[in-house]
Coordinates of C-alpha atoms in Angstrom, one line a residue:
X18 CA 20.3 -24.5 35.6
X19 CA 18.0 -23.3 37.7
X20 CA 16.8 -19.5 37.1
X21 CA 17.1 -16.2 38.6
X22 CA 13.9 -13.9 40.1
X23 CA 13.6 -11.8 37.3
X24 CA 12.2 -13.5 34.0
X25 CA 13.3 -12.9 30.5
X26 CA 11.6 -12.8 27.8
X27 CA 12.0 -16.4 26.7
X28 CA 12.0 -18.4 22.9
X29 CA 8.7 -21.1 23.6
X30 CA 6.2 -20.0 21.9
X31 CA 2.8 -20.4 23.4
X32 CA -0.7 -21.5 21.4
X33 CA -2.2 -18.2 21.8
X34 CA -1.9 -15.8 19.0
X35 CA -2.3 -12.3 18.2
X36 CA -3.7 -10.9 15.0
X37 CA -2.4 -7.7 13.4
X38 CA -3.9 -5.8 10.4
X39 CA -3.2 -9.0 8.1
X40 CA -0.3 -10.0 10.0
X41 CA -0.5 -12.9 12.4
X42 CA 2.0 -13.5 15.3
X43 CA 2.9 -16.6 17.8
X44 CA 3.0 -15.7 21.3
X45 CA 6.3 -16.1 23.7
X46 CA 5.5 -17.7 27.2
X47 CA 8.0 -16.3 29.9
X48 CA 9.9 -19.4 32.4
X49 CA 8.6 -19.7 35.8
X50 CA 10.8 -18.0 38.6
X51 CA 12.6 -20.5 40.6
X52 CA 11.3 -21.4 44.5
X53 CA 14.6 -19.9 46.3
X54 CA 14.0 -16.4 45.2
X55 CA 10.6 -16.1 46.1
X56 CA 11.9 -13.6 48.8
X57 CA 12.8 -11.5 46.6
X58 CA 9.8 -11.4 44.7
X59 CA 7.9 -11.2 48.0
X60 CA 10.3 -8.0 49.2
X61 CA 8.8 -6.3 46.2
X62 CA 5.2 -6.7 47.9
X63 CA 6.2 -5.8 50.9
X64 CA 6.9 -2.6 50.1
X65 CA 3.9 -1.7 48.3
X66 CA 1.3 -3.4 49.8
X67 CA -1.9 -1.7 48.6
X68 CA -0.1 -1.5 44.6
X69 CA -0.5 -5.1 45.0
X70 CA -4.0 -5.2 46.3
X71 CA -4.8 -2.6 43.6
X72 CA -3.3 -4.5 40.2
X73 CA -5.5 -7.7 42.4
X74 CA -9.0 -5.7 42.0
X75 CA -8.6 -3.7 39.2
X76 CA -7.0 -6.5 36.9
X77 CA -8.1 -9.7 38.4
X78 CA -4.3 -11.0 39.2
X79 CA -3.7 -13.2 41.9
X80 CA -1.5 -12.0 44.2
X81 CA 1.7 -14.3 42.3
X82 CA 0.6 -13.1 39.0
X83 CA 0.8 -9.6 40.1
X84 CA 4.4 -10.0 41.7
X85 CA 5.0 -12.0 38.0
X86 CA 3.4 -9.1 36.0
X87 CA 5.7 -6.4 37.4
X88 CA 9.2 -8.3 37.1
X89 CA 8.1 -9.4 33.2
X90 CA 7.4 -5.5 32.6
X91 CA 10.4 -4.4 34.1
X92 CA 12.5 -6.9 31.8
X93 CA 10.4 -5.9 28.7
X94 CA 10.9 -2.1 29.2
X95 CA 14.7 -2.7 28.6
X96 CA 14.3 -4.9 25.9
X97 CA 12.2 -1.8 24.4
X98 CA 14.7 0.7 25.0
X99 CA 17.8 -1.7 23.6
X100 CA 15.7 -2.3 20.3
X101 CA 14.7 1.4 19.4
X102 CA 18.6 1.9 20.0
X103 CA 19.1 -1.0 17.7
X104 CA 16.7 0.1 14.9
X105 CA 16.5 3.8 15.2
X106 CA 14.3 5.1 12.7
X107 CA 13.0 1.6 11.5
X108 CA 11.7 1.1 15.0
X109 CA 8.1 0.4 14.8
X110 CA 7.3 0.2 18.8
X111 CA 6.6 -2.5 21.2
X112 CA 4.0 -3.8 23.1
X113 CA 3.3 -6.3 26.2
X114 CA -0.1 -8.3 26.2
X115 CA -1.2 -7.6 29.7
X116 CA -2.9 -11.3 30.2
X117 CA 0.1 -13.2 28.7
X118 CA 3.3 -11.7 29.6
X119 CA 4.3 -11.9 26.2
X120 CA 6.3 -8.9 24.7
X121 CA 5.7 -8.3 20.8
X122 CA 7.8 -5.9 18.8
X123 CA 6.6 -4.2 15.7
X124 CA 9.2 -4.4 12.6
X125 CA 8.9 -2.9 8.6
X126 CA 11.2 -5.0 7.4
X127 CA 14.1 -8.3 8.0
X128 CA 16.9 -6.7 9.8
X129 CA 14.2 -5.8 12.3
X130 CA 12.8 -9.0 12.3
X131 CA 15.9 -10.3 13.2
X132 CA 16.7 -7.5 15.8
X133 CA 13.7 -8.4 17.5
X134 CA 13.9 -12.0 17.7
X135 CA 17.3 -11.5 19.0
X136 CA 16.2 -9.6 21.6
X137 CA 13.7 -11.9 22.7
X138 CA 10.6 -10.5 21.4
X139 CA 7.8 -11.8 19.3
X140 CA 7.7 -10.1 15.7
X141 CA 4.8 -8.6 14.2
X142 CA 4.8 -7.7 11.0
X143 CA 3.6 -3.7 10.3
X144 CA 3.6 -1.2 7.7
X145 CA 4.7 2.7 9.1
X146 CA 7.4 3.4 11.5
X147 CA 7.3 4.8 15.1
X148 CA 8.7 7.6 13.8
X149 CA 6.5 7.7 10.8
X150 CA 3.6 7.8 13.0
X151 CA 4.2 10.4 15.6
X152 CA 5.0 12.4 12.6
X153 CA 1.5 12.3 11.4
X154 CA 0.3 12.2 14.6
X155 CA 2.6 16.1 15.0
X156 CA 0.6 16.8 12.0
X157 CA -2.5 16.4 13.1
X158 CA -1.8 18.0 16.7
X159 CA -1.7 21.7 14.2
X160 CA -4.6 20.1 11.7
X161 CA -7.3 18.9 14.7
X162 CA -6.8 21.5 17.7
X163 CA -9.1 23.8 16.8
X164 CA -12.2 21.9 17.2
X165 CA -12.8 20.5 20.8
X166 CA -15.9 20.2 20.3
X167 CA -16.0 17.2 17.2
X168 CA -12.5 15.6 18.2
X169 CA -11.9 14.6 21.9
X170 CA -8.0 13.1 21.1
X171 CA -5.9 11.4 19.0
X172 CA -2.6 9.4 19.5
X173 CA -0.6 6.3 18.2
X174 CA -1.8 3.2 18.6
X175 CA 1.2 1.0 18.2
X176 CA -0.7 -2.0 18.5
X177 CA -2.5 -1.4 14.9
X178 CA 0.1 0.5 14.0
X179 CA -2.3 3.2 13.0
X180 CA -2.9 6.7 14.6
X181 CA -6.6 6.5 16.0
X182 CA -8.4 9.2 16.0
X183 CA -11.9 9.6 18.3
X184 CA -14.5 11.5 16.4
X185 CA -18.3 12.2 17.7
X186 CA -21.5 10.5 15.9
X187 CA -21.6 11.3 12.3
X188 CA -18.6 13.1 12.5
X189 CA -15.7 10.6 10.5
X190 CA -16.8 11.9 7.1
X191 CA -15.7 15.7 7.9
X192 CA -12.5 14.4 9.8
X193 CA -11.3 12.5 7.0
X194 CA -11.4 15.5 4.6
X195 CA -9.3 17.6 7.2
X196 CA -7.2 14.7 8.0
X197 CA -6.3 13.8 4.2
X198 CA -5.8 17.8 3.3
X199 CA -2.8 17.7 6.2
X200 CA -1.0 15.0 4.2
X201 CA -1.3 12.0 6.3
X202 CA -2.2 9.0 4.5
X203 CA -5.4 7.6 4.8
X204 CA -3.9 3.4 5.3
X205 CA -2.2 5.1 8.9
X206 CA -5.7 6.4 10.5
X207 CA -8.3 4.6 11.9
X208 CA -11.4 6.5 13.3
X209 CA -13.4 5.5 16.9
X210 CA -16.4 7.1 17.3
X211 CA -16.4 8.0 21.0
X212 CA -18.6 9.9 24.0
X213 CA -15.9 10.6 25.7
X214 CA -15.8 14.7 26.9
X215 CA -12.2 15.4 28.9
X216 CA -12.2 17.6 31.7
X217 CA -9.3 18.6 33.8
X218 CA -9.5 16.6 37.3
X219 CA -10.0 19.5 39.7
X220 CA -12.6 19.4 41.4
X221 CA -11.8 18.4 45.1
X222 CA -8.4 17.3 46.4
X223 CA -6.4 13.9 44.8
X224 CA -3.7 12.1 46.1
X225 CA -1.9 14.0 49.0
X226 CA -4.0 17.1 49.0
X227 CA -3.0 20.7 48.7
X228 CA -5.1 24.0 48.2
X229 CA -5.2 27.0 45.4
X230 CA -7.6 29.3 47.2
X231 CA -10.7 27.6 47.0
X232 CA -9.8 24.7 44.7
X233 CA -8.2 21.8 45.6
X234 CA -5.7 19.4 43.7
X235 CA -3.2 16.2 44.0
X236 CA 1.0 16.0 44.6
X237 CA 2.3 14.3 41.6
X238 CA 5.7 13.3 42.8
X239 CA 8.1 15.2 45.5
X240 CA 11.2 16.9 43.4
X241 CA 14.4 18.3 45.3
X242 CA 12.1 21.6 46.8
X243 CA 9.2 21.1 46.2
X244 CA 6.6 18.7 44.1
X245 CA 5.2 18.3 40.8
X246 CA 1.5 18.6 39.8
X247 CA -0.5 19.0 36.9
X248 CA -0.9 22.8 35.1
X249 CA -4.6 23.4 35.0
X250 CA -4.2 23.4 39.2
X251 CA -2.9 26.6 39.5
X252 CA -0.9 29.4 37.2
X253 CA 2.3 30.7 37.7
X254 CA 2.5 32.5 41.0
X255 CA -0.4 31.0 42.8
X256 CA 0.2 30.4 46.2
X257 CA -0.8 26.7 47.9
X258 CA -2.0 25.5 51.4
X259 CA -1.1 22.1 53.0
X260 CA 1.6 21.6 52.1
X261 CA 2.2 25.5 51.7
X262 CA 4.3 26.4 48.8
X263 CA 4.2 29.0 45.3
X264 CA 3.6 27.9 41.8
X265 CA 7.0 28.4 40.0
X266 CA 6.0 26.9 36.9
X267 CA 2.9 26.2 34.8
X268 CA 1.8 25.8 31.2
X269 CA -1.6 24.8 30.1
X270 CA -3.2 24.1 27.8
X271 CA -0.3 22.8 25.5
X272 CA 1.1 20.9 28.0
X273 CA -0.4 20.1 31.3
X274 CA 2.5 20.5 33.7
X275 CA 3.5 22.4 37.6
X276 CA 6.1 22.6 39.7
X277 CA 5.4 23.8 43.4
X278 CA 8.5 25.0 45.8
X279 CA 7.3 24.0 48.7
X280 CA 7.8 26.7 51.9
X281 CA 10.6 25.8 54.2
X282 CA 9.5 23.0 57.4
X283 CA 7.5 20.8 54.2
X284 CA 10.3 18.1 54.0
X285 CA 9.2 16.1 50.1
X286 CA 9.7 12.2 50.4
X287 CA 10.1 9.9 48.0
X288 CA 6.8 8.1 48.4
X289 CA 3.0 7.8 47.1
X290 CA 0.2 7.1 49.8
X291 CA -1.2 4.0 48.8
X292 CA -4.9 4.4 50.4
X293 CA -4.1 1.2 52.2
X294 CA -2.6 2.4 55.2
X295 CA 1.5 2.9 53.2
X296 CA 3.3 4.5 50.7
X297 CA 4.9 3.3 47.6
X298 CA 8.5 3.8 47.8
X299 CA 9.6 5.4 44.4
X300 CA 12.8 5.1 43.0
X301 CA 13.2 6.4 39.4
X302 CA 11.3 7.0 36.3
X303 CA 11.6 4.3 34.1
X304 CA 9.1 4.5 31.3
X305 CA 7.1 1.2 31.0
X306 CA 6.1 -0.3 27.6
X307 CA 2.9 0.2 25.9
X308 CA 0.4 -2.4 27.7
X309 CA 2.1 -2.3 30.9
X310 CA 0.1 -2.3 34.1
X311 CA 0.0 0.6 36.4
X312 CA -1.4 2.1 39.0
X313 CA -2.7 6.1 40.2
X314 CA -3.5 7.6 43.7
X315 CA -5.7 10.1 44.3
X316 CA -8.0 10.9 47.5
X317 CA -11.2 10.9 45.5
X318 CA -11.3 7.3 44.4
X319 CA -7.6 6.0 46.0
X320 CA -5.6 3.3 44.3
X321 CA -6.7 2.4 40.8
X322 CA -5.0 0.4 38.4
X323 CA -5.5 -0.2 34.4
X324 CA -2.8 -0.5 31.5
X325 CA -0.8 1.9 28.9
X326 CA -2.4 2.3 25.9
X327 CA -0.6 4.7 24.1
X328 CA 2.3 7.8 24.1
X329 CA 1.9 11.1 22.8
X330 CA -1.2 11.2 22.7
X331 CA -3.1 14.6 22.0
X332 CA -6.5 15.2 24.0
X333 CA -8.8 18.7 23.3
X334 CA -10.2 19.9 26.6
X335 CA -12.8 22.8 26.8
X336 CA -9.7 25.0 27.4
X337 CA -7.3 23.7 24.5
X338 CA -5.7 20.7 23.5
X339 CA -2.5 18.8 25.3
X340 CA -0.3 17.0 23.4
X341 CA 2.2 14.3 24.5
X342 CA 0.2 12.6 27.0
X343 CA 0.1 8.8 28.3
X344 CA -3.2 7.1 27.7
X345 CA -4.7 4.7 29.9
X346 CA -7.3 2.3 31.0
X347 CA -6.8 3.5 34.9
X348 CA -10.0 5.2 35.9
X349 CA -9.7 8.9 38.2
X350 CA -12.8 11.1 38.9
X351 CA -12.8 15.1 39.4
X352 CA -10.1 15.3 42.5
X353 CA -7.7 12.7 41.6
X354 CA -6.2 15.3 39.1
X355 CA -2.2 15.8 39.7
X356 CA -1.8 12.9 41.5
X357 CA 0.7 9.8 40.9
X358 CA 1.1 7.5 38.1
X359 CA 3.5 4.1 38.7
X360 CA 4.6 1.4 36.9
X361 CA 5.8 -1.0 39.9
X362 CA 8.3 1.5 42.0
X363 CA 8.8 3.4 38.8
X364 CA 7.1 7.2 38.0
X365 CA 5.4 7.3 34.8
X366 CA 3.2 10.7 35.0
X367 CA 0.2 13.4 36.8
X368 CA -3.3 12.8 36.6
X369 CA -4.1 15.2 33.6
X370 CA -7.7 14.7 33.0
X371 CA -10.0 11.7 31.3
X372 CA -13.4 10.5 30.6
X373 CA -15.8 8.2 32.9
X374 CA -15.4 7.3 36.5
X375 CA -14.7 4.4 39.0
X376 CA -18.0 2.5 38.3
X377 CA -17.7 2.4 35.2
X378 CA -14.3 2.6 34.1
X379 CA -13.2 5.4 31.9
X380 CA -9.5 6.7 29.8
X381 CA -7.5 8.8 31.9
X382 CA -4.4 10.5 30.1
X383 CA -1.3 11.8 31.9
X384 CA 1.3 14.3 31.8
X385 CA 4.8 12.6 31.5
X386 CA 6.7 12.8 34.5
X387 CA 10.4 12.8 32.8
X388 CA 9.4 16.1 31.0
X389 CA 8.0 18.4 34.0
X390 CA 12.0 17.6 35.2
X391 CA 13.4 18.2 31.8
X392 CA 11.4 21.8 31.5
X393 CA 12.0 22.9 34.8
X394 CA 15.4 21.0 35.5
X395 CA 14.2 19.4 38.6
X396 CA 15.3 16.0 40.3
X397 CA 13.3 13.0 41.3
X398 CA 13.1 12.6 44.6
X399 CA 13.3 8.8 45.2
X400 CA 13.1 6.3 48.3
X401 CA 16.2 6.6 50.1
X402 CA 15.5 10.2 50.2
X403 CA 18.2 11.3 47.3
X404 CA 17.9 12.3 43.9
X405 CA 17.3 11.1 40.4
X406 CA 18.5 13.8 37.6
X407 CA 16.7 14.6 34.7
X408 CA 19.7 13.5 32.3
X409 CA 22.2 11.1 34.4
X410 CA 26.1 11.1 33.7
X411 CA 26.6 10.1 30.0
X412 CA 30.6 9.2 30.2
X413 CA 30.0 5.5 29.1
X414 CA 29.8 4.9 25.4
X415 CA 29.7 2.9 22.5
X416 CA 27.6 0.7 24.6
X417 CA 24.6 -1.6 23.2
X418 CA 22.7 -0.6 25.8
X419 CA 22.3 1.8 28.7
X420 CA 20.7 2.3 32.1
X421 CA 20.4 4.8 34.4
X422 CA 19.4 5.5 38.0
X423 CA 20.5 7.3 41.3
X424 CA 22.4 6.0 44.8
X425 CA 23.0 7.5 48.4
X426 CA 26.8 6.6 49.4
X427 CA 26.6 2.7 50.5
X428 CA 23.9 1.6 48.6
X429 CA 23.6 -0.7 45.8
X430 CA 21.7 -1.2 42.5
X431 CA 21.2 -4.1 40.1
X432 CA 20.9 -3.5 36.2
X433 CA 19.4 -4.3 33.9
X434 CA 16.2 -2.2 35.8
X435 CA 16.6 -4.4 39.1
X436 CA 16.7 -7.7 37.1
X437 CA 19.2 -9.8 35.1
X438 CA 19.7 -10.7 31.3
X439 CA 20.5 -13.5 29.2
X440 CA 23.3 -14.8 27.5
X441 CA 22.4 -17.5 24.9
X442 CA 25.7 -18.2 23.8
X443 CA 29.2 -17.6 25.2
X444 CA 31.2 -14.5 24.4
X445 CA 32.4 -11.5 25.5
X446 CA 30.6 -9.0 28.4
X447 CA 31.5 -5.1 28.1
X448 CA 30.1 -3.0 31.6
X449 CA 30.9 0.5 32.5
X450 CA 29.6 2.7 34.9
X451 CA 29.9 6.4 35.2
X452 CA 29.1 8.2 39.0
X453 CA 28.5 11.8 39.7
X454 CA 31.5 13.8 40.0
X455 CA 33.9 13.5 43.2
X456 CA 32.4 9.9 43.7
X457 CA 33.6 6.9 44.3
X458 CA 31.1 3.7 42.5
X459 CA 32.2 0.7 41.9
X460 CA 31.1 -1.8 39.3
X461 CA 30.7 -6.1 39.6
X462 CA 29.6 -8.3 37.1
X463 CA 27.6 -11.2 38.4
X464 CA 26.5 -14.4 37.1
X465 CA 23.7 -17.1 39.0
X466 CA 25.7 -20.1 39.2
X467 CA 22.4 -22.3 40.6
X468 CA 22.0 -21.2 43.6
X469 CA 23.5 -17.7 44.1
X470 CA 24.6 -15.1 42.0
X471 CA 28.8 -15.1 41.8
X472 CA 30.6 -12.1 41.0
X473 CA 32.8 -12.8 37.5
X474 CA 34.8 -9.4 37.2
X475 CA 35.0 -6.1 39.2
X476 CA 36.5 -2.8 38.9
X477 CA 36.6 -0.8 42.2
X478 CA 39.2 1.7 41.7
X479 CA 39.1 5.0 43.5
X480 CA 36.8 7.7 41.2
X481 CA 33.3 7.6 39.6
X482 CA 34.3 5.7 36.2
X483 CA 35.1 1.9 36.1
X484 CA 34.4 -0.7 33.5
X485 CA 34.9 -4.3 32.7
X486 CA 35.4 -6.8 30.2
X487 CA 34.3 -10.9 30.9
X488 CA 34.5 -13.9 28.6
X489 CA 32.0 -16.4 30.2
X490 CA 29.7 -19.1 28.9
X491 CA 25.6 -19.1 28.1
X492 CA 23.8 -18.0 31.3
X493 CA 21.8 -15.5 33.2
X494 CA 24.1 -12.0 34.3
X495 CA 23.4 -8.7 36.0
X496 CA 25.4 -5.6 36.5
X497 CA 25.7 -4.4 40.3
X498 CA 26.8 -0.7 41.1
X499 CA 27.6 0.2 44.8
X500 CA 28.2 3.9 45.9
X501 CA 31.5 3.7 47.7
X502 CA 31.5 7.0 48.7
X503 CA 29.5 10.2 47.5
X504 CA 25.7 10.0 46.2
X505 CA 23.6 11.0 43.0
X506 CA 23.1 9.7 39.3
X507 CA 24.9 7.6 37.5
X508 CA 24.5 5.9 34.0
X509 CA 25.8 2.1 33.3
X510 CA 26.7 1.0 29.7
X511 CA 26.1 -2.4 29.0
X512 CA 27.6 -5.1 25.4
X513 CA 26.2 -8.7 25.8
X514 CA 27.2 -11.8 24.0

């Protein structure tokens, strides 16, 4: 049976290995894509020429392996979101190995094991909870903030399962004592001493520039009026120049978030300038999974790529500490602050400030994008120029799994995230899809029968809400919604054999 473009996480395991605390795991090698959908793999390039030049230099990837790297991450961030649905609060996080396309899922105890494996992931074995640890790490956030100075940042590590915590030379032994009066135990911290000194990123202008009086900073990502953009750019109020526009939102330190309404004649696109003579086309906000590659745009240094290293992760700048930030391997210099963060055609966050440079490599940390829309309710301005809202339509349920994204009338999407899944055995298929109010979206279920993809069931009766049910055999599947008529969110359930 020869196998669609996108490539799930498959069950032969590889020689390599990866070593956890005591815990040892076997690594699972994804299948090759087959030759007749190299066009669609090569579509993905075309529209983001300099992201694939970037993840090339920054990452060493062949141009293949790069096209490869972003279709295994999209896979593997729905895998991550239908197993912390699975295990709620035994979830212990997942991770991708960046050189090995190999998704690994942390699990405290069998039924995780087994939840994992089921999924496709490889299981290593921890000892706290995701939720365990961003408790600790919350605790900290009130027990650490004070003191800028000694402690540049902390944040989860899901990796170690540990919450790592960067203290200057000579420093751990007085850390320690604070962090063991909070409460949090001393077998879920680790301790890095660092030289790291965060700054904000504001300097000169990054990404597409704009001015606040006489300092310049980056467009994150264009919302429905306007744009977003990190907080320590400009207060409340503060008026900006090219494009012209007034703060309507800011908090910093805390958080590091903006939003600019932009004046009327500035029209905001659904794109990020590449520095390669494009733009990215960006068409949601999908988070990606912890050692995912991506890439940030700013004017000072252009494209740069690195990997996630961590969520939630708490930073102490000279002005205060910000909490709930992305950390990353991606390099930015003074000017690249506000500016993009992507994951493939996905955005991830705003440049919120970091250590080191482009010479020599450096952290960078981000503020989240999906929660500058959530505070401000804001929408997402994506490629075909319409809108991604912060909470899509919710009207499917009792679903395994869900998805969400946004469509202008006529067009089409594929779920899972622009790819397909796997159905190891035969048995039943449940698909709904729920459109924005006076809309008319229909819903097919598709399977790859060698050569194409064939559509199995359908539902395309007039309204926003259809659903379907399919008995089928083992094989690959995808879920494809087209916008009949009217545009904006929807949200598509999905139950798999």
């Amino acid at each position: 049976m020869t196998r669609p473009l996108r490539r799930r996480l498959a069950a032969v395991t590889a020689a390599a290995t990866l070593l956890v605390g005591a815990a040892q795991a076997h690594a699972v090698a994804a299948t090759p894509a087959p030759e007749d959908q190299r066009a669609t793999v090569r579509a993905v390039t075309k529209t983001a020429p300099g992201l694939q030049r970037a993840l090339q230099r920054d990452l060493g990837l062949s141009a293949r392996d790069a096209q490869v790297r972003l279709a295994f991450q999209s896979d593997a961030a729905g895998v991550e979101a239908a197993l912390e649905r699975r295990l709620g609060d035994d979830f212990a996080g997942t991770w991708v190995d960046e050189s090995a396309n190999v998704l690994y899922a942390g699990v405290t105890d069998a039924a995780g094991a087994r939840a994992a494996r089921a999924e496709g992931a490889t299981v290593v074995d921890v000892d706290h909870t995701l939720a365990d640890l961003e408790s600790w790490r919350a605790t900290l956030d009130d027990a650490l903030a004070d003191d800028p100075a000694a402690l540049p940042g902390w944040y989860v590590d899901v990796t170690r399962n540990r919450v790592v915590v960067g203290v200057r030379d000579g420093g751990q032994a007085d850390v320690a004592a604070r962090v063991a009066a909070a409460g949090v135990p001393a077998d879920a911290v680790v301790y890095e001493e660092t030289t790291e000194a965060p700054r904000p990123l504001i300097d000169v202008v990054g990404g597409n520039a704009y001015t606040i009086g006489s300092s310049r900073c980056s467009v994150g990502f264009a919302v429905q009026g306007g744009f977003v953009t990190a907080g320590h750019c400009g207060s409340t109020g503060a008026r900006t120049s090219g494009p012209s526009g007034t703060f309507r939102g800011s908090s910093f330190p805390g958080n590091d978030y903006a939003w600019v309404q932009v004046d009327a004649g500035n029209t905001p696109v659904g794109a990020v300038n590449n520095y390669a003579g494009g733009r990215v086309a960006v068409a949601g906000a999908t988070q990606a999974p912890v050692g995912a590659s991506v890439c940030r745009s700013g004017s000072t240094t252009g494209w740069h790529c690195g990997t996630v290293q961590a969520y939630n992760a708490s930073v102490t700048y000279p002005q205060g500490t910000v909490t709930g930030l992305i950390r990353t391997t991606v390099c930015a210099e003074p000017g690249d602050s506000g500016g993009s963060l992507l994951a493939g055609n996905q955005a991830q966050g705003v440049t919120s400030g970091g250590s080191g440079n482009c010479r020599s490599g450096g952290t960078t940390y981000f503020q989240p994008v999906g929660e500058i829309l959530s505070a401000y309710g804001l929408t997402l301005v994506t490629s075909d120029g319409g809108g991604q809202d912060p909470e899509p339509p919710t009207g499917c349920s009792g679903y395994a799994r869900t998805y969400s994204g946004s469509l202008s009338a006529g067009g089409t999407a594929v779920q899972p995230n622009g790819s397909y899944y796997t159905a190891g055995s035969a048995g039943t298929h449940r698909a709904c899809v729920t459109g924005p109010s006076g809309s008319d979206y229909d819903l097919y279920l598709q399977r790859w029968n060698g050569a194409s993809w064939a559509t199995v069931a359908q539902s395309t009766s007039p309204g926003a809400n259809e659903s379907v049910t399919y008995s089928g055999s083992a094989g690959y599947y995808r879920v494809v919604v087209h916008a009949y008529s009217g545009s904006g969110a929807y949200s598509v359930g999905l139950t798999t054999p």
